[in-house]
Backbone atoms as SQL, in Angstrom:
CREATE TABLE atoms (id INTEGER PRIMARY KEY, chain TEXT, resi INTEGER, resn TEXT, atom TEXT, x REAL, y REAL, z REAL);
INSERT INTO atoms VALUES
  (1, 'A', 1, 'MET', 'N', 264.043, 9.884, 70.527),
  (2, 'A', 1, 'MET', 'CA', 264.324, 9.215, 69.140),
  (3, 'A', 1, 'MET', 'C', 263.223, 10.182, 67.914),
  (4, 'A', 2, 'LYS', 'N', 264.090, 10.723, 66.823),
  (5, 'A', 2, 'LYS', 'CA', 263.322, 11.661, 65.850),
  (6, 'A', 2, 'LYS', 'C', 262.935, 10.538, 65.173),
  (7, 'A', 3, 'THR', 'N', 261.354, 11.273, 63.952),
  (8, 'A', 3, 'THR', 'CA', 260.928, 10.399, 63.423),
  (9, 'A', 3, 'THR', 'C', 261.809, 10.782, 62.087),
  (10, 'A', 4, 'GLN', 'N', 261.184, 9.948, 60.842),
  (11, 'A', 4, 'GLN', 'CA', 261.555, 10.175, 59.640),
  (12, 'A', 4, 'GLN', 'C', 260.893, 11.662, 59.332),
  (13, 'A', 5, 'LYS', 'N', 259.991, 11.818, 60.021),
  (14, 'A', 5, 'LYS', 'CA', 259.446, 13.485, 59.176),
  (15, 'A', 5, 'LYS', 'C', 260.054, 14.727, 59.554),
  (16, 'A', 6, 'PHE', 'N', 260.286, 14.103, 61.188),
  (17, 'A', 6, 'PHE', 'CA', 261.281, 15.550, 61.770),
  (18, 'A', 6, 'PHE', 'C', 262.648, 15.824, 60.704),
  (19, 'A', 7, 'GLU', 'N', 263.293, 14.444, 60.551),
  (20, 'A', 7, 'GLU', 'CA', 264.383, 14.687, 60.053),
  (21, 'A', 7, 'GLU', 'C', 264.565, 14.967, 58.574),
  (22, 'A', 8, 'GLU', 'N', 263.431, 14.903, 58.096),
  (23, 'A', 8, 'GLU', 'CA', 262.861, 15.462, 56.771),
  (24, 'A', 8, 'GLU', 'C', 262.636, 17.037, 56.742),
  (25, 'A', 9, 'GLU', 'N', 262.297, 17.300, 57.614),
  (26, 'A', 9, 'GLU', 'CA', 261.978, 18.548, 57.903),
  (27, 'A', 9, 'GLU', 'C', 263.518, 19.703, 58.348),
  (28, 'A', 10, 'PHE', 'N', 264.306, 18.796, 59.101),
  (29, 'A', 10, 'PHE', 'CA', 265.300, 19.412, 59.616),
  (30, 'A', 10, 'PHE', 'C', 266.202, 19.762, 58.312),
  (31, 'A', 11, 'GLU', 'N', 266.497, 18.579, 57.662),
  (32, 'A', 11, 'GLU', 'CA', 267.428, 19.026, 56.298),
  (33, 'A', 11, 'GLU', 'C', 266.555, 20.244, 55.661),
  (34, 'A', 12, 'LYS', 'N', 265.404, 20.656, 55.642),
  (35, 'A', 12, 'LYS', 'CA', 264.582, 21.600, 54.932),
  (36, 'A', 12, 'LYS', 'C', 265.344, 23.088, 55.398),
  (37, 'A', 13, 'VAL', 'N', 264.733, 22.631, 56.900),
  (38, 'A', 13, 'VAL', 'CA', 265.269, 24.355, 57.585),
  (39, 'A', 13, 'VAL', 'C', 266.674, 24.130, 57.027),
  (40, 'A', 14, 'LYS', 'N', 267.843, 23.619, 57.506),
  (41, 'A', 14, 'LYS', 'CA', 269.278, 23.589, 57.698),
  (42, 'A', 14, 'LYS', 'C', 269.312, 24.292, 55.852),
  (43, 'A', 15, 'ASN', 'N', 268.781, 23.743, 54.507),
  (44, 'A', 15, 'ASN', 'CA', 269.059, 23.956, 53.726),
  (45, 'A', 15, 'ASN', 'C', 268.541, 25.411, 53.053),
  (46, 'A', 16, 'TYR', 'N', 267.595, 25.993, 53.862),
  (47, 'A', 16, 'TYR', 'CA', 266.946, 27.118, 54.069),
  (48, 'A', 16, 'TYR', 'C', 267.805, 28.019, 54.639),
  (49, 'A', 17, 'ALA', 'N', 268.729, 27.590, 55.800),
  (50, 'A', 17, 'ALA', 'CA', 269.397, 28.680, 56.152),
  (51, 'A', 17, 'ALA', 'C', 270.642, 28.885, 55.657),
  (52, 'A', 18, 'LEU', 'N', 270.949, 28.021, 55.068),
  (53, 'A', 18, 'LEU', 'CA', 272.003, 27.707, 54.182),
  (54, 'A', 18, 'LEU', 'C', 271.855, 28.659, 53.102),
  (55, 'A', 19, 'LYS', 'N', 270.968, 28.581, 52.583),
  (56, 'A', 19, 'LYS', 'CA', 270.586, 29.219, 51.146),
  (57, 'A', 19, 'LYS', 'C', 270.522, 30.855, 51.917),
  (58, 'A', 20, 'TYR', 'N', 269.979, 31.282, 52.803),
  (59, 'A', 20, 'TYR', 'CA', 269.736, 32.577, 53.200),
  (60, 'A', 20, 'TYR', 'C', 270.853, 32.795, 53.868),
  (61, 'A', 21, 'ALA', 'N', 271.899, 32.385, 54.549),
  (62, 'A', 21, 'ALA', 'CA', 273.141, 32.777, 54.450),
  (63, 'A', 21, 'ALA', 'C', 273.940, 33.547, 53.552),
  (64, 'A', 22, 'ALA', 'N', 273.915, 32.554, 52.636),
  (65, 'A', 22, 'ALA', 'CA', 274.528, 32.477, 51.547),
  (66, 'A', 22, 'ALA', 'C', 273.753, 33.877, 50.370),
  (67, 'A', 23, 'LYS', 'N', 272.827, 34.390, 50.694),
  (68, 'A', 23, 'LYS', 'CA', 272.017, 35.090, 49.694),
  (69, 'A', 23, 'LYS', 'C', 272.644, 36.705, 50.378),
  (70, 'A', 24, 'GLU', 'N', 272.891, 36.239, 51.824),
  (71, 'A', 24, 'GLU', 'CA', 272.667, 37.706, 52.693),
  (72, 'A', 24, 'GLU', 'C', 274.098, 37.636, 53.066),
  (73, 'A', 25, 'GLY', 'N', 274.986, 37.017, 52.939),
  (74, 'A', 25, 'GLY', 'CA', 276.680, 37.135, 52.906),
  (75, 'A', 25, 'GLY', 'C', 276.689, 36.454, 54.325),
  (76, 'A', 26, 'PHE', 'N', 276.297, 35.630, 54.825),
  (77, 'A', 26, 'PHE', 'CA', 276.404, 35.314, 56.415),
  (78, 'A', 26, 'PHE', 'C', 276.916, 33.835, 56.553),
  (79, 'A', 27, 'ASP', 'N', 277.604, 33.931, 57.617),
  (80, 'A', 27, 'ASP', 'CA', 277.971, 32.322, 57.898),
  (81, 'A', 27, 'ASP', 'C', 277.102, 31.746, 58.594),
  (82, 'A', 28, 'LEU', 'N', 276.802, 30.159, 58.947),
  (83, 'A', 28, 'LEU', 'CA', 276.165, 29.688, 59.811),
  (84, 'A', 28, 'LEU', 'C', 277.001, 29.479, 60.711),
  (85, 'A', 29, 'ASN', 'N', 276.075, 28.986, 62.023),
  (86, 'A', 29, 'ASN', 'CA', 277.102, 28.838, 63.385),
  (87, 'A', 29, 'ASN', 'C', 278.183, 27.638, 62.822),
  (88, 'A', 30, 'PRO', 'N', 279.305, 27.809, 63.114),
  (89, 'A', 30, 'PRO', 'CA', 280.761, 26.553, 62.678),
  (90, 'A', 30, 'PRO', 'C', 280.319, 25.727, 63.475),
  (91, 'A', 31, 'ASP', 'N', 280.018, 25.502, 64.776),
  (92, 'A', 31, 'ASP', 'CA', 280.171, 24.769, 65.961),
  (93, 'A', 31, 'ASP', 'C', 278.348, 23.917, 65.343),
  (94, 'A', 32, 'GLU', 'N', 278.735, 22.916, 65.026),
  (95, 'A', 32, 'GLU', 'CA', 277.839, 21.530, 64.187),
  (96, 'A', 32, 'GLU', 'C', 277.120, 21.459, 65.365),
  (97, 'A', 33, 'ASN', 'N', 277.253, 20.958, 66.781),
  (98, 'A', 33, 'ASN', 'CA', 276.180, 20.770, 67.901),
  (99, 'A', 33, 'ASN', 'C', 275.485, 21.702, 68.213),
  (100, 'A', 34, 'ILE', 'N', 276.126, 23.481, 68.275),
  (101, 'A', 34, 'ILE', 'CA', 275.196, 24.728, 68.192),
  (102, 'A', 34, 'ILE', 'C', 274.198, 24.902, 67.340),
  (103, 'A', 35, 'LEU', 'N', 274.750, 24.300, 66.214),
  (104, 'A', 35, 'LEU', 'CA', 273.857, 24.699, 64.592),
  (105, 'A', 35, 'LEU', 'C', 272.710, 23.994, 64.744),
  (106, 'A', 36, 'ASN', 'N', 272.952, 22.643, 65.170),
  (107, 'A', 36, 'ASN', 'CA', 272.396, 21.326, 65.038),
  (108, 'A', 36, 'ASN', 'C', 271.046, 21.596, 66.053),
  (109, 'A', 37, 'THR', 'N', 270.849, 22.228, 66.807),
  (110, 'A', 37, 'THR', 'CA', 270.375, 22.534, 68.387),
  (111, 'A', 37, 'THR', 'C', 269.459, 23.373, 68.006),
  (112, 'A', 38, 'VAL', 'N', 270.001, 24.697, 67.297),
  (113, 'A', 38, 'VAL', 'CA', 269.219, 25.921, 66.724),
  (114, 'A', 38, 'VAL', 'C', 268.237, 25.280, 65.746),
  (115, 'A', 39, 'ILE', 'N', 268.610, 24.577, 64.969),
  (116, 'A', 39, 'ILE', 'CA', 267.798, 24.066, 63.989),
  (117, 'A', 39, 'ILE', 'C', 266.643, 23.114, 64.089),
  (118, 'A', 40, 'GLU', 'N', 267.144, 21.982, 65.574),
  (119, 'A', 40, 'GLU', 'CA', 265.901, 21.460, 65.804),
  (120, 'A', 40, 'GLU', 'C', 264.591, 22.124, 66.661),
  (121, 'A', 41, 'GLY', 'N', 265.205, 23.377, 67.359),
  (122, 'A', 41, 'GLY', 'CA', 264.322, 24.485, 67.888),
  (123, 'A', 41, 'GLY', 'C', 263.515, 24.903, 66.772),
  (124, 'A', 42, 'LEU', 'N', 264.415, 25.461, 65.508),
  (125, 'A', 42, 'LEU', 'CA', 263.292, 25.955, 64.843),
  (126, 'A', 42, 'LEU', 'C', 262.445, 25.137, 64.104),
  (127, 'A', 43, 'VAL', 'N', 262.776, 23.777, 63.927),
  (128, 'A', 43, 'VAL', 'CA', 261.684, 22.562, 63.460),
  (129, 'A', 43, 'VAL', 'C', 260.346, 22.429, 64.682),
  (130, 'A', 44, 'ARG', 'N', 261.251, 22.260, 65.500),
  (131, 'A', 44, 'ARG', 'CA', 259.642, 22.147, 67.057),
  (132, 'A', 44, 'ARG', 'C', 258.885, 23.370, 66.838),
  (133, 'A', 45, 'ASN', 'N', 259.691, 24.106, 66.875),
  (134, 'A', 45, 'ASN', 'CA', 258.559, 25.501, 66.761),
  (135, 'A', 45, 'ASN', 'C', 257.596, 25.306, 65.232),
  (136, 'A', 46, 'LYS', 'N', 258.162, 25.105, 64.441),
  (137, 'A', 46, 'LYS', 'CA', 257.465, 24.506, 62.984),
  (138, 'A', 46, 'LYS', 'C', 256.197, 24.044, 63.457),
  (139, 'A', 47, 'ASN', 'N', 256.482, 22.262, 63.976),
  (140, 'A', 47, 'ASN', 'CA', 255.671, 21.758, 63.994),
  (141, 'A', 47, 'ASN', 'C', 255.117, 22.079, 64.981),
  (142, 'A', 48, 'LYS', 'N', 255.140, 22.666, 65.953),
  (143, 'A', 48, 'LYS', 'CA', 254.406, 23.231, 67.008),
  (144, 'A', 48, 'LYS', 'C', 253.517, 24.001, 66.769),
  (145, 'A', 49, 'TYR', 'N', 253.977, 25.169, 66.500),
  (146, 'A', 49, 'TYR', 'CA', 252.878, 26.572, 65.986),
  (147, 'A', 49, 'TYR', 'C', 252.854, 26.617, 64.439),
  (148, 'A', 50, 'GLY', 'N', 253.517, 26.407, 63.679),
  (149, 'A', 50, 'GLY', 'CA', 253.157, 26.308, 62.292),
  (150, 'A', 50, 'GLY', 'C', 254.177, 27.088, 61.227),
  (151, 'A', 51, 'LYS', 'N', 254.689, 27.999, 62.101),
  (152, 'A', 51, 'LYS', 'CA', 255.522, 29.039, 61.791),
  (153, 'A', 51, 'LYS', 'C', 257.283, 28.524, 62.636),
  (154, 'A', 52, 'GLN', 'N', 257.986, 28.974, 61.792),
  (155, 'A', 52, 'GLN', 'CA', 259.387, 28.866, 62.175),
  (156, 'A', 52, 'GLN', 'C', 260.132, 29.816, 63.229),
  (157, 'A', 53, 'TYR', 'N', 259.120, 30.385, 64.236),
  (158, 'A', 53, 'TYR', 'CA', 259.854, 30.759, 65.259),
  (159, 'A', 53, 'TYR', 'C', 261.184, 30.570, 65.987),
  (160, 'A', 54, 'CYS', 'N', 261.976, 31.462, 66.342),
  (161, 'A', 54, 'CYS', 'CA', 263.447, 31.492, 66.709),
  (162, 'A', 54, 'CYS', 'C', 263.281, 30.921, 68.031),
  (163, 'A', 55, 'PRO', 'N', 264.232, 29.768, 67.930),
  (164, 'A', 55, 'PRO', 'CA', 263.868, 28.824, 69.349),
  (165, 'A', 55, 'PRO', 'C', 264.538, 29.607, 70.269),
  (166, 'A', 56, 'CYS', 'N', 264.894, 30.374, 70.445),
  (167, 'A', 56, 'CYS', 'CA', 265.396, 31.866, 71.656),
  (168, 'A', 56, 'CYS', 'C', 264.570, 32.832, 72.034),
  (169, 'A', 57, 'ARG', 'N', 263.129, 32.931, 71.223),
  (170, 'A', 57, 'ARG', 'CA', 262.590, 34.081, 71.857),
  (171, 'A', 57, 'ARG', 'C', 261.344, 32.964, 72.218),
  (172, 'A', 58, 'MET', 'N', 260.463, 33.228, 73.203),
  (173, 'A', 58, 'MET', 'CA', 258.932, 33.109, 73.302),
  (174, 'A', 58, 'MET', 'C', 258.450, 33.407, 72.351),
  (175, 'A', 59, 'VAL', 'N', 257.347, 32.535, 72.437),
  (176, 'A', 59, 'VAL', 'CA', 255.994, 32.632, 71.591),
  (177, 'A', 59, 'VAL', 'C', 254.673, 32.723, 72.316),
  (178, 'A', 60, 'SER', 'N', 253.899, 33.636, 72.133),
  (179, 'A', 60, 'SER', 'CA', 253.159, 34.433, 73.034),
  (180, 'A', 60, 'SER', 'C', 251.571, 33.888, 72.454),
  (181, 'A', 61, 'GLY', 'N', 251.494, 33.611, 71.273),
  (182, 'A', 61, 'GLY', 'CA', 250.570, 32.855, 71.110),
  (183, 'A', 61, 'GLY', 'C', 249.271, 34.142, 70.156),
  (184, 'A', 62, 'ASN', 'N', 249.921, 35.207, 70.581),
  (185, 'A', 62, 'ASN', 'CA', 249.451, 36.512, 69.822),
  (186, 'A', 62, 'ASN', 'C', 250.228, 36.830, 67.955),
  (187, 'A', 63, 'SER', 'N', 249.755, 36.365, 67.133),
  (188, 'A', 63, 'SER', 'CA', 250.131, 36.230, 65.749),
  (189, 'A', 63, 'SER', 'C', 250.884, 37.722, 65.553),
  (190, 'A', 64, 'ASP', 'N', 249.859, 38.843, 65.901),
  (191, 'A', 64, 'ASP', 'CA', 250.819, 39.899, 65.528),
  (192, 'A', 64, 'ASP', 'C', 252.100, 40.143, 66.207),
  (193, 'A', 65, 'GLU', 'N', 252.106, 40.074, 67.742),
  (194, 'A', 65, 'GLU', 'CA', 253.250, 40.178, 67.987),
  (195, 'A', 65, 'GLU', 'C', 254.444, 39.158, 67.880),
  (196, 'A', 66, 'ASP', 'N', 254.009, 37.885, 67.241),
  (197, 'A', 66, 'ASP', 'CA', 254.583, 36.521, 67.336),
  (198, 'A', 66, 'ASP', 'C', 255.348, 36.960, 65.895),
  (199, 'A', 67, 'ARG', 'N', 254.918, 37.521, 64.970),
  (200, 'A', 67, 'ARG', 'CA', 255.419, 37.652, 63.703),
  (201, 'A', 67, 'ARG', 'C', 257.128, 38.047, 63.443),
  (202, 'A', 68, 'PRO', 'N', 257.334, 38.967, 63.922),
  (203, 'A', 68, 'PRO', 'CA', 258.712, 39.203, 64.275),
  (204, 'A', 68, 'PRO', 'C', 259.618, 38.473, 64.581),
  (205, 'A', 69, 'LYS', 'N', 259.156, 37.753, 65.083),
  (206, 'A', 69, 'LYS', 'CA', 259.804, 36.042, 65.713),
  (207, 'A', 69, 'LYS', 'C', 260.131, 35.037, 65.014),
  (208, 'A', 70, 'VAL', 'N', 259.447, 35.107, 63.542),
  (209, 'A', 70, 'VAL', 'CA', 259.770, 34.276, 62.600),
  (210, 'A', 70, 'VAL', 'C', 261.218, 34.411, 61.891),
  (211, 'A', 71, 'CYS', 'N', 261.889, 33.091, 61.942),
  (212, 'A', 71, 'CYS', 'CA', 263.353, 33.317, 61.685),
  (213, 'A', 71, 'CYS', 'C', 263.183, 33.232, 59.805),
  (214, 'A', 72, 'PRO', 'N', 264.399, 34.461, 59.626),
  (215, 'A', 72, 'PRO', 'CA', 265.082, 35.091, 60.710),
  (216, 'A', 72, 'PRO', 'C', 264.128, 36.256, 60.644),
  (217, 'A', 73, 'CYS', 'N', 264.710, 36.390, 62.133),
  (218, 'A', 73, 'CYS', 'CA', 263.678, 37.196, 63.003),
  (219, 'A', 73, 'CYS', 'C', 264.184, 38.755, 62.386),
  (220, 'A', 74, 'LYS', 'N', 263.271, 39.494, 63.059),
  (221, 'A', 74, 'LYS', 'CA', 263.124, 41.070, 62.618),
  (222, 'A', 74, 'LYS', 'C', 264.396, 41.679, 63.066),
  (223, 'A', 75, 'TRP', 'N', 264.817, 41.289, 64.138),
  (224, 'A', 75, 'TRP', 'CA', 266.358, 41.696, 64.864),
  (225, 'A', 75, 'TRP', 'C', 267.653, 41.142, 64.443),
  (226, 'A', 76, 'HIS', 'N', 267.744, 40.328, 63.404),
  (227, 'A', 76, 'HIS', 'CA', 268.890, 39.392, 63.297),
  (228, 'A', 76, 'HIS', 'C', 270.011, 39.915, 62.606),
  (229, 'A', 77, 'LYS', 'N', 269.728, 40.681, 61.712),
  (230, 'A', 77, 'LYS', 'CA', 270.667, 41.837, 60.843),
  (231, 'A', 77, 'LYS', 'C', 271.512, 42.963, 62.106),
  (232, 'A', 78, 'GLU', 'N', 270.521, 43.598, 62.904),
  (233, 'A', 78, 'GLU', 'CA', 271.259, 44.447, 63.689),
  (234, 'A', 78, 'GLU', 'C', 272.154, 43.533, 64.346),
  (235, 'A', 79, 'GLU', 'N', 271.525, 42.654, 64.954),
  (236, 'A', 79, 'GLU', 'CA', 272.590, 41.714, 66.160),
  (237, 'A', 79, 'GLU', 'C', 273.850, 41.531, 65.460),
  (238, 'A', 80, 'ILE', 'N', 273.428, 40.558, 64.477),
  (239, 'A', 80, 'ILE', 'CA', 274.833, 40.459, 63.667),
  (240, 'A', 80, 'ILE', 'C', 276.175, 41.602, 63.487),
  (241, 'A', 81, 'GLU', 'N', 275.202, 42.483, 62.785),
  (242, 'A', 81, 'GLU', 'CA', 275.989, 44.019, 62.660),
  (243, 'A', 81, 'GLU', 'C', 276.813, 44.206, 63.936),
  (244, 'A', 82, 'ARG', 'N', 275.970, 44.257, 65.433),
  (245, 'A', 82, 'ARG', 'CA', 276.271, 44.828, 66.458),
  (246, 'A', 82, 'ARG', 'C', 277.683, 43.775, 67.458),
  (247, 'A', 83, 'ASP', 'N', 276.848, 42.698, 66.843),
  (248, 'A', 83, 'ASP', 'CA', 277.438, 41.489, 67.880),
  (249, 'A', 83, 'ASP', 'C', 278.174, 40.166, 67.214),
  (250, 'A', 84, 'GLY', 'N', 278.243, 40.687, 65.708),
  (251, 'A', 84, 'GLY', 'CA', 278.927, 39.220, 64.493),
  (252, 'A', 84, 'GLY', 'C', 278.011, 38.198, 64.624),
  (253, 'A', 85, 'ARG', 'N', 276.675, 38.142, 65.312),
  (254, 'A', 85, 'ARG', 'CA', 276.154, 36.882, 64.939),
  (255, 'A', 85, 'ARG', 'C', 274.762, 37.647, 65.720),
  (256, 'A', 86, 'CYS', 'N', 273.483, 36.649, 65.373),
  (257, 'A', 86, 'CYS', 'CA', 272.319, 36.847, 65.886),
  (258, 'A', 86, 'CYS', 'C', 272.182, 36.164, 67.469),
  (259, 'A', 87, 'HIS', 'N', 270.969, 36.549, 67.663),
  (260, 'A', 87, 'HIS', 'CA', 271.298, 36.354, 69.102),
  (261, 'A', 87, 'HIS', 'C', 270.982, 34.745, 69.421),
  (262, 'A', 88, 'CYS', 'N', 270.085, 33.867, 68.517),
  (263, 'A', 88, 'CYS', 'CA', 270.441, 32.537, 69.072),
  (264, 'A', 88, 'CYS', 'C', 271.363, 31.648, 68.193),
  (265, 'A', 89, 'LEU', 'N', 272.524, 32.315, 67.826),
  (266, 'A', 89, 'LEU', 'CA', 273.593, 31.955, 67.505),
  (267, 'A', 89, 'LEU', 'C', 273.439, 30.852, 66.123),
  (268, 'A', 90, 'LEU', 'N', 272.696, 31.360, 65.141),
  (269, 'A', 90, 'LEU', 'CA', 272.081, 30.920, 63.539),
  (270, 'A', 90, 'LEU', 'C', 273.137, 31.159, 62.773),
  (271, 'A', 91, 'PHE', 'N', 273.278, 32.760, 62.757),
  (272, 'A', 91, 'PHE', 'CA', 273.732, 33.386, 61.956),
  (273, 'A', 91, 'PHE', 'C', 275.173, 34.121, 62.431),
  (274, 'A', 92, 'PHE', 'N', 275.660, 34.295, 61.237),
  (275, 'A', 92, 'PHE', 'CA', 277.026, 34.892, 62.020),
  (276, 'A', 92, 'PHE', 'C', 277.294, 35.744, 60.682),
  (277, 'A', 93, 'LYS', 'N', 278.555, 37.125, 61.094),
  (278, 'A', 93, 'LYS', 'CA', 279.043, 37.733, 60.162),
  (279, 'A', 93, 'LYS', 'C', 279.927, 36.981, 59.366),
  (280, 'A', 94, 'LYS', 'N', 280.259, 37.095, 58.150),
  (281, 'A', 94, 'LYS', 'CA', 281.157, 36.576, 57.561),
  (282, 'A', 94, 'LYS', 'C', 282.250, 36.686, 57.575),
  (283, 'A', 95, 'ASN', 'N', 283.076, 35.707, 57.883),
  (284, 'A', 95, 'ASN', 'CA', 284.824, 35.889, 57.991),
  (285, 'A', 95, 'ASN', 'C', 284.983, 37.003, 59.408),
  (286, 'A', 96, 'ASN', 'N', 284.303, 36.741, 60.258),
  (287, 'A', 96, 'ASN', 'CA', 284.125, 37.504, 61.431),
  (288, 'A', 96, 'ASN', 'C', 285.087, 36.783, 62.512),
  (289, 'A', 97, 'GLU', 'N', 285.783, 37.568, 63.052),
  (290, 'A', 97, 'GLU', 'CA', 287.076, 37.004, 64.167),
  (291, 'A', 97, 'GLU', 'C', 286.537, 36.059, 64.844),
  (292, 'A', 98, 'LYS', 'N', 285.154, 36.166, 65.312),
  (293, 'A', 98, 'LYS', 'CA', 284.487, 35.158, 66.450),
  (294, 'A', 98, 'LYS', 'C', 284.260, 34.010, 65.733),
  (295, 'A', 99, 'THR', 'N', 283.725, 34.130, 64.533),
  (296, 'A', 99, 'THR', 'CA', 283.148, 32.514, 63.769),
  (297, 'A', 99, 'THR', 'C', 284.865, 32.032, 63.747),
  (298, 'A', 100, 'LEU', 'N', 285.588, 32.924, 62.927),
  (299, 'A', 100, 'LEU', 'CA', 287.153, 31.784, 62.831),
  (300, 'A', 100, 'LEU', 'C', 287.733, 31.447, 64.178),
  (301, 'A', 101, 'SER', 'N', 287.522, 31.975, 65.261),
  (302, 'A', 101, 'SER', 'CA', 287.880, 31.127, 66.592),
  (303, 'A', 101, 'SER', 'C', 287.039, 30.359, 67.080),
  (304, 'A', 102, 'ALA', 'N', 286.060, 30.299, 67.105),
  (305, 'A', 102, 'ALA', 'CA', 285.027, 28.881, 66.970),
  (306, 'A', 102, 'ALA', 'C', 285.416, 28.293, 66.259),
  (307, 'A', 103, 'ARG', 'N', 286.061, 28.305, 65.055),
  (308, 'A', 103, 'ARG', 'CA', 286.329, 27.132, 64.146),
  (309, 'A', 103, 'ARG', 'C', 287.584, 26.819, 64.717),
  (310, 'A', 104, 'ARG', 'N', 288.347, 27.049, 65.219),
  (311, 'A', 104, 'ARG', 'CA', 289.254, 26.576, 65.644),
  (312, 'A', 104, 'ARG', 'C', 289.410, 25.797, 66.621),
  (313, 'A', 105, 'GLU', 'N', 288.288, 26.529, 67.756),
  (314, 'A', 105, 'GLU', 'CA', 288.394, 25.433, 68.760),
  (315, 'A', 105, 'GLU', 'C', 287.487, 24.310, 69.069);
């Protein structure tokens, strides 16, 4: 069961992701289940480590090594350009055919 604090943090992180995606010209994952799972992972990492680390990357505990893993991570733009989405499936290239087909399914 999720606490009220977790739910509030979830909404903050989701709003942050929406604003960032709009600013950068990305879409968020159109699959609501995957989107929510990724955002929940970001919230868990923020609560556990104090930073919004990408849930798909291992946190080492070394702040210098982990700094690039804070969402949006250092690699996300390159991954979106190359693959149409970032590794953790949060951000997608706007109007990407992969995004559009995911919406139809």
